[in-house]
Structures are given as C-alpha cells and as structure tokens.
Short mmCIF file of C-alpha atoms in Angstrom, two decimals:
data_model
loop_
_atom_site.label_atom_id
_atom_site.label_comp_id
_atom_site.label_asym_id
_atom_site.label_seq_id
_atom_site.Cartn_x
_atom_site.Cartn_y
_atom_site.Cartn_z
CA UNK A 1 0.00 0.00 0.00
CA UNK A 2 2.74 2.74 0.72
CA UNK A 3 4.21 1.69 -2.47
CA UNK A 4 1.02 2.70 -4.07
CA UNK A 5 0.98 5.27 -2.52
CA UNK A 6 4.83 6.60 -3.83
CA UNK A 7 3.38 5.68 -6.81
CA UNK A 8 0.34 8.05 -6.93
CA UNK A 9 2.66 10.73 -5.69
CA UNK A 10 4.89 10.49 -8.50
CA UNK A 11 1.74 10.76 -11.13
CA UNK A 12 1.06 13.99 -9.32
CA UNK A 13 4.63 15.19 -9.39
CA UNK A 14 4.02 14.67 -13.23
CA UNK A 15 1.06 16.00 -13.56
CA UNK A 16 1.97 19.07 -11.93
CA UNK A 17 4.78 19.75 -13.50
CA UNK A 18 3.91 18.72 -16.93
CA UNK A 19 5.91 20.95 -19.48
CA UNK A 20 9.77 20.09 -17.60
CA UNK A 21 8.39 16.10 -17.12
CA UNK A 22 8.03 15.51 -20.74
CA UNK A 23 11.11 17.42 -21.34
CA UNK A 24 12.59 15.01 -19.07
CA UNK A 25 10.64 12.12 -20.11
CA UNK A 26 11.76 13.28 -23.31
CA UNK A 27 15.34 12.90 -22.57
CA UNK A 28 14.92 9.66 -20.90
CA UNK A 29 13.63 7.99 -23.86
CA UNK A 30 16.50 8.89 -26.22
CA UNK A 31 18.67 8.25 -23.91
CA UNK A 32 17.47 4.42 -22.97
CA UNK A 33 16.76 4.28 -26.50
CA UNK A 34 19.50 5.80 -27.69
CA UNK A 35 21.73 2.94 -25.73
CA UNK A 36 19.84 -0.16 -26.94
CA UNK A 37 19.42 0.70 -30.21
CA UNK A 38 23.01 1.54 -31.06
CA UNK A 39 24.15 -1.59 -29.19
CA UNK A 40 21.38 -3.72 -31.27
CA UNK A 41 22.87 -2.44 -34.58
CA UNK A 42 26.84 -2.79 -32.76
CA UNK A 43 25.39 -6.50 -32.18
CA UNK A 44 23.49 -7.11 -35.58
CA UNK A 45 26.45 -6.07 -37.32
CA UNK A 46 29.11 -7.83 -35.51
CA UNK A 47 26.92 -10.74 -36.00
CA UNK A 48 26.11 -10.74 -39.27
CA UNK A 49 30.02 -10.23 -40.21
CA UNK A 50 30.74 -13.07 -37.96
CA UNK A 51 28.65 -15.38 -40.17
CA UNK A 52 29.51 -13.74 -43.56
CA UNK A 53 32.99 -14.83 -42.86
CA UNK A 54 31.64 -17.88 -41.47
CA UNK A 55 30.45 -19.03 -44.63
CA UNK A 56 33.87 -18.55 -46.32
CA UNK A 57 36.13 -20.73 -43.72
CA UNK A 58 36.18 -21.31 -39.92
CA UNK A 59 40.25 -22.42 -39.92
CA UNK A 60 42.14 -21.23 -42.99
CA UNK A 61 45.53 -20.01 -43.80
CA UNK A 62 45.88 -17.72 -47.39
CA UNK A 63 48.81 -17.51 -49.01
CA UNK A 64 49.06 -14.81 -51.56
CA UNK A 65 51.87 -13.76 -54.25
CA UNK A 66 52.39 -10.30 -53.22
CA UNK A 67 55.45 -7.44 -54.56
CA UNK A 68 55.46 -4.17 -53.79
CA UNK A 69 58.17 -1.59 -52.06
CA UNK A 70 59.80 -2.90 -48.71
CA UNK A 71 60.04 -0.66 -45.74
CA UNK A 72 63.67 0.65 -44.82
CA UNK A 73 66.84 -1.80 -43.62
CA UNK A 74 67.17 -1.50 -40.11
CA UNK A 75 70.92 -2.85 -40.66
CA UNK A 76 71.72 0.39 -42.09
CA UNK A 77 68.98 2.58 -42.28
CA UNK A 78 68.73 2.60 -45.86
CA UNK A 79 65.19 2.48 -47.82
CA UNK A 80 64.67 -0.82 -48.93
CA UNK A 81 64.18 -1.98 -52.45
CA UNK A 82 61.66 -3.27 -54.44
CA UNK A 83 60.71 -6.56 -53.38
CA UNK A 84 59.57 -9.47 -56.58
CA UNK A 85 56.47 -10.95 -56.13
CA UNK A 86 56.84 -14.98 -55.97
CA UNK A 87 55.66 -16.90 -58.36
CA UNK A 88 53.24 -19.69 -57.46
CA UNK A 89 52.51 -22.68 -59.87
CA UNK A 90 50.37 -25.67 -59.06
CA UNK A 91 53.53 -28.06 -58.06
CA UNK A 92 53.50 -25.90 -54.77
CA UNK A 93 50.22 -28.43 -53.96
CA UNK A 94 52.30 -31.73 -53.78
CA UNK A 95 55.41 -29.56 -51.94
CA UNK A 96 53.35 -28.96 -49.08
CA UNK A 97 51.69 -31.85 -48.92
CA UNK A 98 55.29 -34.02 -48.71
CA UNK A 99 56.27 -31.89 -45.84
CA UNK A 100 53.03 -31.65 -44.23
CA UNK A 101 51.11 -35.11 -45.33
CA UNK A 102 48.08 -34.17 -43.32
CA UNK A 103 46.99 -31.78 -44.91
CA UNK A 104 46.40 -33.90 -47.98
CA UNK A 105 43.53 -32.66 -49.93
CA UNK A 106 43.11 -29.72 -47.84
CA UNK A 107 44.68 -26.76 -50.23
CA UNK A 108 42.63 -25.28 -52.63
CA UNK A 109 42.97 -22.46 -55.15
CA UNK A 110 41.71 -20.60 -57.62
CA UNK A 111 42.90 -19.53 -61.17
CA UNK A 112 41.32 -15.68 -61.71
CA UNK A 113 40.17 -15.67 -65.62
CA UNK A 114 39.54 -12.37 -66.83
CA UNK A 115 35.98 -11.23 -66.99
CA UNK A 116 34.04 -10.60 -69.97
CA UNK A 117 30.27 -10.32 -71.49
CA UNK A 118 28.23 -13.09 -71.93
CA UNK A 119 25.36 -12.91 -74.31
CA UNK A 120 22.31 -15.81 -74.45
CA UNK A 121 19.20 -14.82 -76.31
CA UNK A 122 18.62 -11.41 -76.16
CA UNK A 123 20.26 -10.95 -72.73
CA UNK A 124 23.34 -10.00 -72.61
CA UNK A 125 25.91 -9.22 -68.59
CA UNK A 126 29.04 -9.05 -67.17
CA UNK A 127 30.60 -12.54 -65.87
CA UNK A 128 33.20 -12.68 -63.66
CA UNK A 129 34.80 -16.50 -63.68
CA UNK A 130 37.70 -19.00 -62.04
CA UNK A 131 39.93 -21.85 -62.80
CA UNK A 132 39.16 -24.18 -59.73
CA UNK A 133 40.68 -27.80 -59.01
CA UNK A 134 38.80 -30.89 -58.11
CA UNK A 135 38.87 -30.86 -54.16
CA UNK A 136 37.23 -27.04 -54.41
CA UNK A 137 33.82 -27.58 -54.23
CA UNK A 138 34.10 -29.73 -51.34
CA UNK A 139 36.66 -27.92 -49.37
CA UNK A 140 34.62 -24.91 -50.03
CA UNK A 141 31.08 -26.23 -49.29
CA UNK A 142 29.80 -25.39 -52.59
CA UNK A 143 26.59 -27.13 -52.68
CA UNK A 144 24.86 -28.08 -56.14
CA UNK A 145 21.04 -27.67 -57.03
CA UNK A 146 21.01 -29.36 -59.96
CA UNK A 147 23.66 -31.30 -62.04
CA UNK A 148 26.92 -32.29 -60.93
CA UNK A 149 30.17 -31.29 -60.43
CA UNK A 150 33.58 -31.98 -62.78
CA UNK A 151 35.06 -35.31 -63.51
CA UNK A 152 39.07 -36.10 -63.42
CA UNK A 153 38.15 -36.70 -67.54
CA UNK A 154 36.39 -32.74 -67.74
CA UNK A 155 40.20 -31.95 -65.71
CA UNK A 156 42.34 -34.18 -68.07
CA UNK A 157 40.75 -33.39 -71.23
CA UNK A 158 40.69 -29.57 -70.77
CA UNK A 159 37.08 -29.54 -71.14
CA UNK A 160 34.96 -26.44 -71.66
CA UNK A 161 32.62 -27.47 -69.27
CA UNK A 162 31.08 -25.09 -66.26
CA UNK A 163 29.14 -24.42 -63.72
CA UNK A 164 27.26 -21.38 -62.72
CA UNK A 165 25.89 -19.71 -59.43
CA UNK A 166 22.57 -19.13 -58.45
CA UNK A 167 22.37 -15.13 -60.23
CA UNK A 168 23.77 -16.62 -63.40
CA UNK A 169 20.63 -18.70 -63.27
CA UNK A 170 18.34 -16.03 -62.74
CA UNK A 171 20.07 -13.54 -65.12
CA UNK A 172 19.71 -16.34 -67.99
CA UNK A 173 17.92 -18.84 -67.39
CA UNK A 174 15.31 -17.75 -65.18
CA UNK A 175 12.31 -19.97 -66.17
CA UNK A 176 14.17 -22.80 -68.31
CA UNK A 177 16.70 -25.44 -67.62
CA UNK A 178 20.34 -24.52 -67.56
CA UNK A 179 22.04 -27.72 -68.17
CA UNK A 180 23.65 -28.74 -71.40
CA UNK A 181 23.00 -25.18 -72.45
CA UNK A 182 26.07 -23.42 -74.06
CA UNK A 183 27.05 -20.41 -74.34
CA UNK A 184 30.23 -17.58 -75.57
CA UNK A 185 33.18 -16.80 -73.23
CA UNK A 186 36.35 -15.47 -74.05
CA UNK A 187 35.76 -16.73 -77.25
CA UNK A 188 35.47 -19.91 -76.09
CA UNK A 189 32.03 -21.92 -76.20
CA UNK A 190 31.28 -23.48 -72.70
CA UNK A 191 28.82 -26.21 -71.56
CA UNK A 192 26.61 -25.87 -68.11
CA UNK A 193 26.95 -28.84 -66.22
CA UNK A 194 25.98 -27.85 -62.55
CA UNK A 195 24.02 -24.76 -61.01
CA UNK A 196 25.30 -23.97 -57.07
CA UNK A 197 22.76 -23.25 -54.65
CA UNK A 198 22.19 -19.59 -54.34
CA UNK A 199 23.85 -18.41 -51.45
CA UNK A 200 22.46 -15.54 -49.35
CA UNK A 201 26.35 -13.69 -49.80
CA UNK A 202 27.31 -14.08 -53.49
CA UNK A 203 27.45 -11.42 -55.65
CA UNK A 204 27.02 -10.68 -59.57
CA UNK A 205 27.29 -13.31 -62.70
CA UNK A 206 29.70 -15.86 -61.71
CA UNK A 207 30.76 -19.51 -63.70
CA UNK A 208 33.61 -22.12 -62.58
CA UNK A 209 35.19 -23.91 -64.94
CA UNK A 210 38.09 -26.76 -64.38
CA UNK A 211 41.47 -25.40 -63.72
CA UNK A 212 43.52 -26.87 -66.52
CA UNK A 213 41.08 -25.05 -68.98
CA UNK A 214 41.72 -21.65 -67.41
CA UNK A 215 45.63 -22.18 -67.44
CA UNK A 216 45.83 -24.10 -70.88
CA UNK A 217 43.18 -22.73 -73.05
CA UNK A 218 42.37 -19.19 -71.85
CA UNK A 219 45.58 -18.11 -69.79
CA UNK A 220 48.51 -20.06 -71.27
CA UNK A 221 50.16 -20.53 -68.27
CA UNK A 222 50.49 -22.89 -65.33
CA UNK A 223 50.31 -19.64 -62.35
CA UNK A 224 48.37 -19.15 -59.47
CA UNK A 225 48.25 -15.80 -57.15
CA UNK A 226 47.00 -17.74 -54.11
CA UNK A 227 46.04 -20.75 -52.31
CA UNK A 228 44.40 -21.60 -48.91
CA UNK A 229 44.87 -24.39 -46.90
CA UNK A 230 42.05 -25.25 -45.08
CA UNK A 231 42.65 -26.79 -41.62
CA UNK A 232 40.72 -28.84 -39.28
CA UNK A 233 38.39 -26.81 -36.79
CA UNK A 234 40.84 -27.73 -33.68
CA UNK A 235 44.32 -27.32 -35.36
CA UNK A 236 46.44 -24.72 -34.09
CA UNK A 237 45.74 -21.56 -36.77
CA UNK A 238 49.38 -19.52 -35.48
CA UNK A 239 51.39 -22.70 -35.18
CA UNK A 240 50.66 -23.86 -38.61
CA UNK A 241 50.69 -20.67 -40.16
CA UNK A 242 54.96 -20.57 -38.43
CA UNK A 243 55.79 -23.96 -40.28
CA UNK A 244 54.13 -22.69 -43.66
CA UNK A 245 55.62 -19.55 -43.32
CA UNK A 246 59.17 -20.74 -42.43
CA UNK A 247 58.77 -23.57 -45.41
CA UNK A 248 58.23 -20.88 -47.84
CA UNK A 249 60.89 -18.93 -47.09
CA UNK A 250 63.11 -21.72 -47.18
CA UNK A 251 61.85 -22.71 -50.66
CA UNK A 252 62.16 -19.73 -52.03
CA UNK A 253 65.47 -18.77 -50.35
CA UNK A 254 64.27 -15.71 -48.36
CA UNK A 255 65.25 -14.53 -44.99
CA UNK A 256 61.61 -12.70 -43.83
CA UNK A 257 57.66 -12.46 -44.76
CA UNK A 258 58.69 -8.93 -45.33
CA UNK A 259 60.79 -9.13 -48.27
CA UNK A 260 59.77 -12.47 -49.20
CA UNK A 261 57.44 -11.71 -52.25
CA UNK A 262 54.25 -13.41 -50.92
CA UNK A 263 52.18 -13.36 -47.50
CA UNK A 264 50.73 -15.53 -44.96
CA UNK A 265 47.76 -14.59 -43.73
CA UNK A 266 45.62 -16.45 -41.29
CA UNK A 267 42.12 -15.96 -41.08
CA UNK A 268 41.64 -16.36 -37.35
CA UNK A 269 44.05 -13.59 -36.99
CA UNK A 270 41.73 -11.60 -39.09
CA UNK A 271 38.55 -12.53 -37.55
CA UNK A 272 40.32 -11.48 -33.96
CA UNK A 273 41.22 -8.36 -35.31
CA UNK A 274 37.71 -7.54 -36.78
CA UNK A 275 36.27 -8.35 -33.17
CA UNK A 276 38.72 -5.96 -31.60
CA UNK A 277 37.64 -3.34 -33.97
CA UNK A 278 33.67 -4.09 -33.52
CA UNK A 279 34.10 -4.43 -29.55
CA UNK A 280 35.54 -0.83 -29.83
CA UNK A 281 32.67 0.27 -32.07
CA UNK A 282 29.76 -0.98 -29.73
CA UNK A 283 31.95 0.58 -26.89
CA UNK A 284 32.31 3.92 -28.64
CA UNK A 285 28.02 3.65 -29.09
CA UNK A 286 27.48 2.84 -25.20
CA UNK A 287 29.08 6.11 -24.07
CA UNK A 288 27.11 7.90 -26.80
CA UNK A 289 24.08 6.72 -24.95
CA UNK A 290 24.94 6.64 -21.73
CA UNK A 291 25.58 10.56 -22.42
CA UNK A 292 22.10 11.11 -23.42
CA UNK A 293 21.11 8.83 -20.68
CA UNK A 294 22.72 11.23 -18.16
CA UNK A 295 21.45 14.05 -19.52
CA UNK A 296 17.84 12.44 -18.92
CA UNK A 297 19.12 12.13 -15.21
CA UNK A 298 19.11 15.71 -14.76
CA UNK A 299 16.18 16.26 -16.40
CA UNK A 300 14.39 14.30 -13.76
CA UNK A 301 16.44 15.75 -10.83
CA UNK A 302 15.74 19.54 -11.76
CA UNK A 303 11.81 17.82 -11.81
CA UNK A 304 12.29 16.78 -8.11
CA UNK A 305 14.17 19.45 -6.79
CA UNK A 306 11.04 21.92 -8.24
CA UNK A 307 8.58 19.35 -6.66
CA UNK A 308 10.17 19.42 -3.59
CA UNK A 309 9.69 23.71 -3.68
CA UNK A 310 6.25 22.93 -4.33
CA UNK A 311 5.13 20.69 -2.00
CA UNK A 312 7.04 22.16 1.26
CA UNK A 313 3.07 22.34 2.51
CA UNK A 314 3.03 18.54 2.11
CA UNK A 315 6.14 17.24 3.22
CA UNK A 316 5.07 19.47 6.55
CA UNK A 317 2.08 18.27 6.95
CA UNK A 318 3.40 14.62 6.76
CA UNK A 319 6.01 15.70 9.29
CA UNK A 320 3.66 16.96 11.50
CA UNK A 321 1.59 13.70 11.81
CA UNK A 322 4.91 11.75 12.84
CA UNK A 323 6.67 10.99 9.12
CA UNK A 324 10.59 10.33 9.60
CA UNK A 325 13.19 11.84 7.62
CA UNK A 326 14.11 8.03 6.35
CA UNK A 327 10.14 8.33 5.05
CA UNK A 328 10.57 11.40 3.12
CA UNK A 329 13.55 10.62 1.15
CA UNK A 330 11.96 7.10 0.47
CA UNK A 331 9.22 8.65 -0.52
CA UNK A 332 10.95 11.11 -2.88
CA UNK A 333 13.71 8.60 -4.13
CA UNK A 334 10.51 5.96 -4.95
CA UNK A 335 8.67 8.64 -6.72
CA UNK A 336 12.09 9.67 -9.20
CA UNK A 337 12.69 6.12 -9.47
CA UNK A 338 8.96 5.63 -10.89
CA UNK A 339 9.75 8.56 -13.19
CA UNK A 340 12.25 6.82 -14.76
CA UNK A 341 10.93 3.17 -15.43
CA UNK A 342 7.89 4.19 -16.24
CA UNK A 343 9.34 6.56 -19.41
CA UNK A 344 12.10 3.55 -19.77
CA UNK A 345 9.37 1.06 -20.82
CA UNK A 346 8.37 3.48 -23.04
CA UNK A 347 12.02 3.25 -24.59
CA UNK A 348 12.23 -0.08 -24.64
CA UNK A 349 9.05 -0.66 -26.93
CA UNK A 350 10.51 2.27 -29.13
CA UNK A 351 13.94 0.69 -29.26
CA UNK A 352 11.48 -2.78 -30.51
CA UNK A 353 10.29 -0.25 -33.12
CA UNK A 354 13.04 1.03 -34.91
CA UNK A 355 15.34 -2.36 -34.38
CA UNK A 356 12.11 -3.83 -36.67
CA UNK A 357 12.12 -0.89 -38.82
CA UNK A 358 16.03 -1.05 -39.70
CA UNK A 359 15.71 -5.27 -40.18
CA UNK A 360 12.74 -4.24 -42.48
CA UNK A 361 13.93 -1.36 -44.53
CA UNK A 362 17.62 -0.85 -43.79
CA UNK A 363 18.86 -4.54 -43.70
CA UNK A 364 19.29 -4.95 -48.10
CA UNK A 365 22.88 -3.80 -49.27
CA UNK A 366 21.67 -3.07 -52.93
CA UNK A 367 18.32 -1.61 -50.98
CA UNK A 368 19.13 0.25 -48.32
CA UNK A 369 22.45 0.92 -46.08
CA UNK A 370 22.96 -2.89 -44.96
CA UNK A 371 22.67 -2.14 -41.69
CA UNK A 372 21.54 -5.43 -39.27
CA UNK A 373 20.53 -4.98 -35.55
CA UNK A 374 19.51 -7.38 -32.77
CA UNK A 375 18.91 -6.87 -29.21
CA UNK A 376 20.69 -8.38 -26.67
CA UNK A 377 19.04 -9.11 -23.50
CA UNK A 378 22.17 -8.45 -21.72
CA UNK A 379 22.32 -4.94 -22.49
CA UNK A 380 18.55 -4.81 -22.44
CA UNK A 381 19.21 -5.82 -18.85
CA UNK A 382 22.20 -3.75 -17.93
CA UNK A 383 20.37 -0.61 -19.76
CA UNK A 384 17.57 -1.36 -17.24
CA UNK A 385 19.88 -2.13 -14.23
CA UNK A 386 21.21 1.50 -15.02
CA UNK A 387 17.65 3.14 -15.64
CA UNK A 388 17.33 2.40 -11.88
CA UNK A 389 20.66 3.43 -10.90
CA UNK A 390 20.08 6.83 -12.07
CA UNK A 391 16.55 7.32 -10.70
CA UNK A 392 18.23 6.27 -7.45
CA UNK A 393 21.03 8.60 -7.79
CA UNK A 394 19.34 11.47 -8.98
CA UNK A 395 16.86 11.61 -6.32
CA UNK A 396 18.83 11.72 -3.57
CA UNK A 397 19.83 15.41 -3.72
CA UNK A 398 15.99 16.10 -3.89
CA UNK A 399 15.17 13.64 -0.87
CA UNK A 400 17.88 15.09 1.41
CA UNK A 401 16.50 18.76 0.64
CA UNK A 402 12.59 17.25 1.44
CA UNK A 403 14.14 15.40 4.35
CA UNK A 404 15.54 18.76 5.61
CA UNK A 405 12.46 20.95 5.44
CA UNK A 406 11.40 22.35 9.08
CA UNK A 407 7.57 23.54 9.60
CA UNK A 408 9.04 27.32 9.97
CA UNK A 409 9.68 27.00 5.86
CA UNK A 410 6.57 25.42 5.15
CA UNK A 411 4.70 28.63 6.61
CA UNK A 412 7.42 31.29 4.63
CA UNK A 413 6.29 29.37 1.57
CA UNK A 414 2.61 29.68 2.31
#
C-alpha cells in the first residue's frame, strides 16, 4: 500500500509539473533508447560479419603472391628496395603436402580468368569467372542444385565445361533449364553442367570452370596468385601458419615475410582483429548513450528538486503527523525512481520499433544501407539495471533537501 501510494505521488509530481516532465521524459527515452538501439545495430552487425565470414572458412591459412616496395633496412637505415612478387605454380600443392602429409587434400585455389560479357538470347551481362581444381567444391562447401560437379576426364581433357551460381541462373535462365545449355566466353564456347545453390552472400554473374582449362586454353600458363589451406576446426591456426611460413621462405630462399614476395595470412588472426575493432565500435556507441542517458538524469532531478519547492506544505504536513526523515527521502527517491521506469518502458518498446524498422527497410545492401541490428538481453538488462541506478542517484539530492524541510519553511512558503 505505501508503495502505491509513492506511486500516486509520483503521477502527481508529473502531472503538476507537466511541461519540464516531458522534457525530461523526453530525454529519458532517447537516452534508454539511444543505448539499446546503437548496441542492437553494434550486435546485428558484428553478427552478421561473424557469419559472412563464417560461410567462407572457420580455420584457414591464405597464401598470396604479393610485390610491392619494402620498408627501410634496419641494418643500415637505408630504404629498402623493391621486393619481386613470388611466383606460385600448381607443383607448390604436392610440396606442401610431402612436408606436411596431413593436410592432404586440404589446399585449394583458384585460377582468376579475366571477366568478360556473356550474351544468351537477347540478354546479354558481365561474368566474372575461375579456374578451380577438383577438391574445391568440397573444401569450399559449394553445394549443387542441380547437375553435378567436374570429372578427373572434364580436368584431363581440358574440357569447356562449367558451372554457374545461383544469379547466373536467374540472369539467364530464369524460367528454363540450364544444363547442357552453351554459351560464348572469351571466345570460347562453354557447356553448363551444374548450377550452385544460391547463397544468401554471393554477388554478380559468376561460372567455374576446371582449372587446366583456365591455365591451358584461356591463360597459357600454369600460375596461381593464391592458395588456402584449409585446416581442421581444432588445429592450431598460429602454429601452422609458423611452419608454412618458415617452409616458404626456405623454398624460395628468403630470410623474412617482409621481403619475401608473398604473405601468410591467417584468417583467425583476421577474424580477432575484426572483433577488436567491432568491440571498440559498440563501446564507442554505449558512451554515446549513456551521455544522453545522463542528460535524462538531470532532467528528472531539476523535476524533483522543483517538486520538492512545491510541495514544502506537504512534506510538513506529513512531518507533522509523525513521518521520519528516512520516510521522506523514500518517498521522494521511490517517486524519481517511478519517473524513470515508467518513461524507460516506453524506450524499450521504441527501441522494438526502430530495431524492426532497420531489419525491415535498412537490412538490403543493394536496398538500403545494410545495416543489421539485434537486441541483446544483456544490455537490455544492464540498460535497465542502469535506468534504476540513475533514478536512485538522482533523487537523492531532492530527498535530502525534502528530508531537511522544518515547519518554519513550510509557513514562509505559504
């Protein structure tokens, strides 16, 4: 009943004061608001990036050809020269695999073809495509919707065979049958033999085709940029990536990665790094909130310190019939905490809002800005933990003053 009572009190302290409460309220609201919905979109995001890379590998090492100008000799201070880019062909495969003979059909590359236009019927795009070598479809968890994938004869023959993603399917072939269809690249007439599942990542026109063709019949040549080696969920990502690194640069006779003419980049390494960068993001949002969420605070103690001006008849009168100080400032620090969770439910089902109205509108790259957001309870919970907090804190300068008030001020005010 006396809580009921706090309660009522703090309806009239709104009522009475109603242009500086919805200020305040005001301020509350973007401030709780403010808080969970930039953490929802910190969390959406950091999500949504986790899986996108997901869907790529979970344990990989990359290995790329890479030249370009190294930084200066600390042996003599002198700038350092311009470093070759290595060379990769497709023996380094079995020279990896005789060191390291567990990772047997575990490296995969690709051979980048250049792109060109590809015209069926009256339709006519862009089509980006790659050289890729038996073990790629399954190392890479390409999954087929129809057809199948390349034979050893389709690699041994050279075949112009290939097989095309879910958007060349829809560019081209939207309502027919792909398979055994043909069609122009690089001047070079091609057969569909498999169609990948769409994927909810892939982007623009893309075929495969087997990688002898791409080195033999389009490229004339037997290089490859990069290669990945894909490694078992529990293997140690930095220790293998020191034993590929160090067999590299014994192969190839250098001394470091940094004038070595390739790199060796692992993709946990990556992923950490991307965390780091997203923790700091969604920590850079909190205090943006928790700004606004302090400014809401003082809106609500200027409120109570007015109320308390206002009411010196009342907190007399309650005085005078045997209220404690302890009662006062219970009663006052009840009624600002009321303030605040009342108007913080109010933020919370507005924070509901515009999370659904940024998955809804704002969540399409080629729609909108790509943005994803999801609320985490956590935060929802912390946000709420601190809602309280402030009420708490904010009322006590107000409850002391109430607390203080002796009947000779009641009767100045009157």
């Amino acid at each position: 009943m006396r809580f009921l009572s706090y309660f009522l009190d703090a309806r009239k302290t709104i009522m009475a004061n109603k242009m500086r409460s919805w200020l305040s309220t005001l301020w509350i609201i973007i401030g709780m608001a403010s808080v969970v919905v930039m953490m929802a979109i910190g969390h959406g995001t950091e999500k949504s990036i986790t899986e996108t890379l997901g869907e790529f590998a979970k344990n990989k090492i990359s290995i790329s050809s890479e030249g370009d100008f190294s930084s200066r000799d600390k042996n003599n201070d002198k700038p350092g020269g311009y470093v070759q880019k290595v060379t990769f062909t497709k023996t380094i495969v079995p020279y990896i695999e005789h060191y390291f003979p567990e990772l047997s059909w575990r490296i995969s590359y690709q051979i980048n073809v250049p792109g060109g236009t590809v015209k069926i019927g009256k339709k006519s795009e862009e089509v980006s495509a790659v050289g890729v070598p038996l073990t790629w479809f399954e190392l890479n968890e390409k999954k087929l919707e129809e057809g199948g994938y390349f034979t050893k004869v389709h690699y041994e023959d050279q075949a112009s065979v290939a097989i095309i993603n879910g958007i060349f399917k829809d560019t081209f072939f939207k309502t027919k049958d792909p398979l055994g269809k043909k069609f122009i690249f690089n001047k070079k007439e091609f057969t569909i033999v498999g169609v990948l599942k769409k994927t909810e990542f892939e982007r623009g026109n893309q075929i495969y085709i087997p990688d002898t063709t791409a080195a033999e019949r389009i490229l004339h040549k037997n290089a490859i940029d990069s290669f990945d080696i894909l490694l078992d969920p529990q293997d140690d990502n930095k220790l293998r990536k020191k034993k590929l690194a160090y067999l590299l640069l014994k192969k190839y006779n250098k001394t470091s990665l940094t004038n070595a003419g390739f790199n060796v980049s692992s993709f946990a390494e990556q992923q950490e790094e991307m965390k780091k960068s997203l923790q700091g993001m969604k920590m850079f949002l909190l205090a943006m909130g928790a700004i606004s969420l302090l400014v809401g605070g003082i809106w609500v103690m200027n409120i109570m310190i007015v109320s308390v001006t206002e009411r010196t008849r009342e907190i007399w009168i309650r005085k005078a019939i045997g209220a404690l100080n302890k009662d006062i400032i219970v009663q006052f620090l009840v009624e600002s905490v009321v303030i605040t969770l009342i108007w913080g439910v109010v933020a919370f089902l507005l924070s509901y809002g515009i999370v659904y109205f940024v998955n809804k509108f704002l969540s399409d790259p080629t729609q909108g800005l790509g943005l994803s957001a999801e609320i985490d309870q956590n935060i929802m919970m912390m946000t709420f933990f601190i809602t309280t907090c402030t009420g708490i804190i904010v009322g006590i300068l107000p409850a002391r003053k109430a607390a203080k008030l002796k009947p000779i001020d009641a009767l100045r005010f009157e």
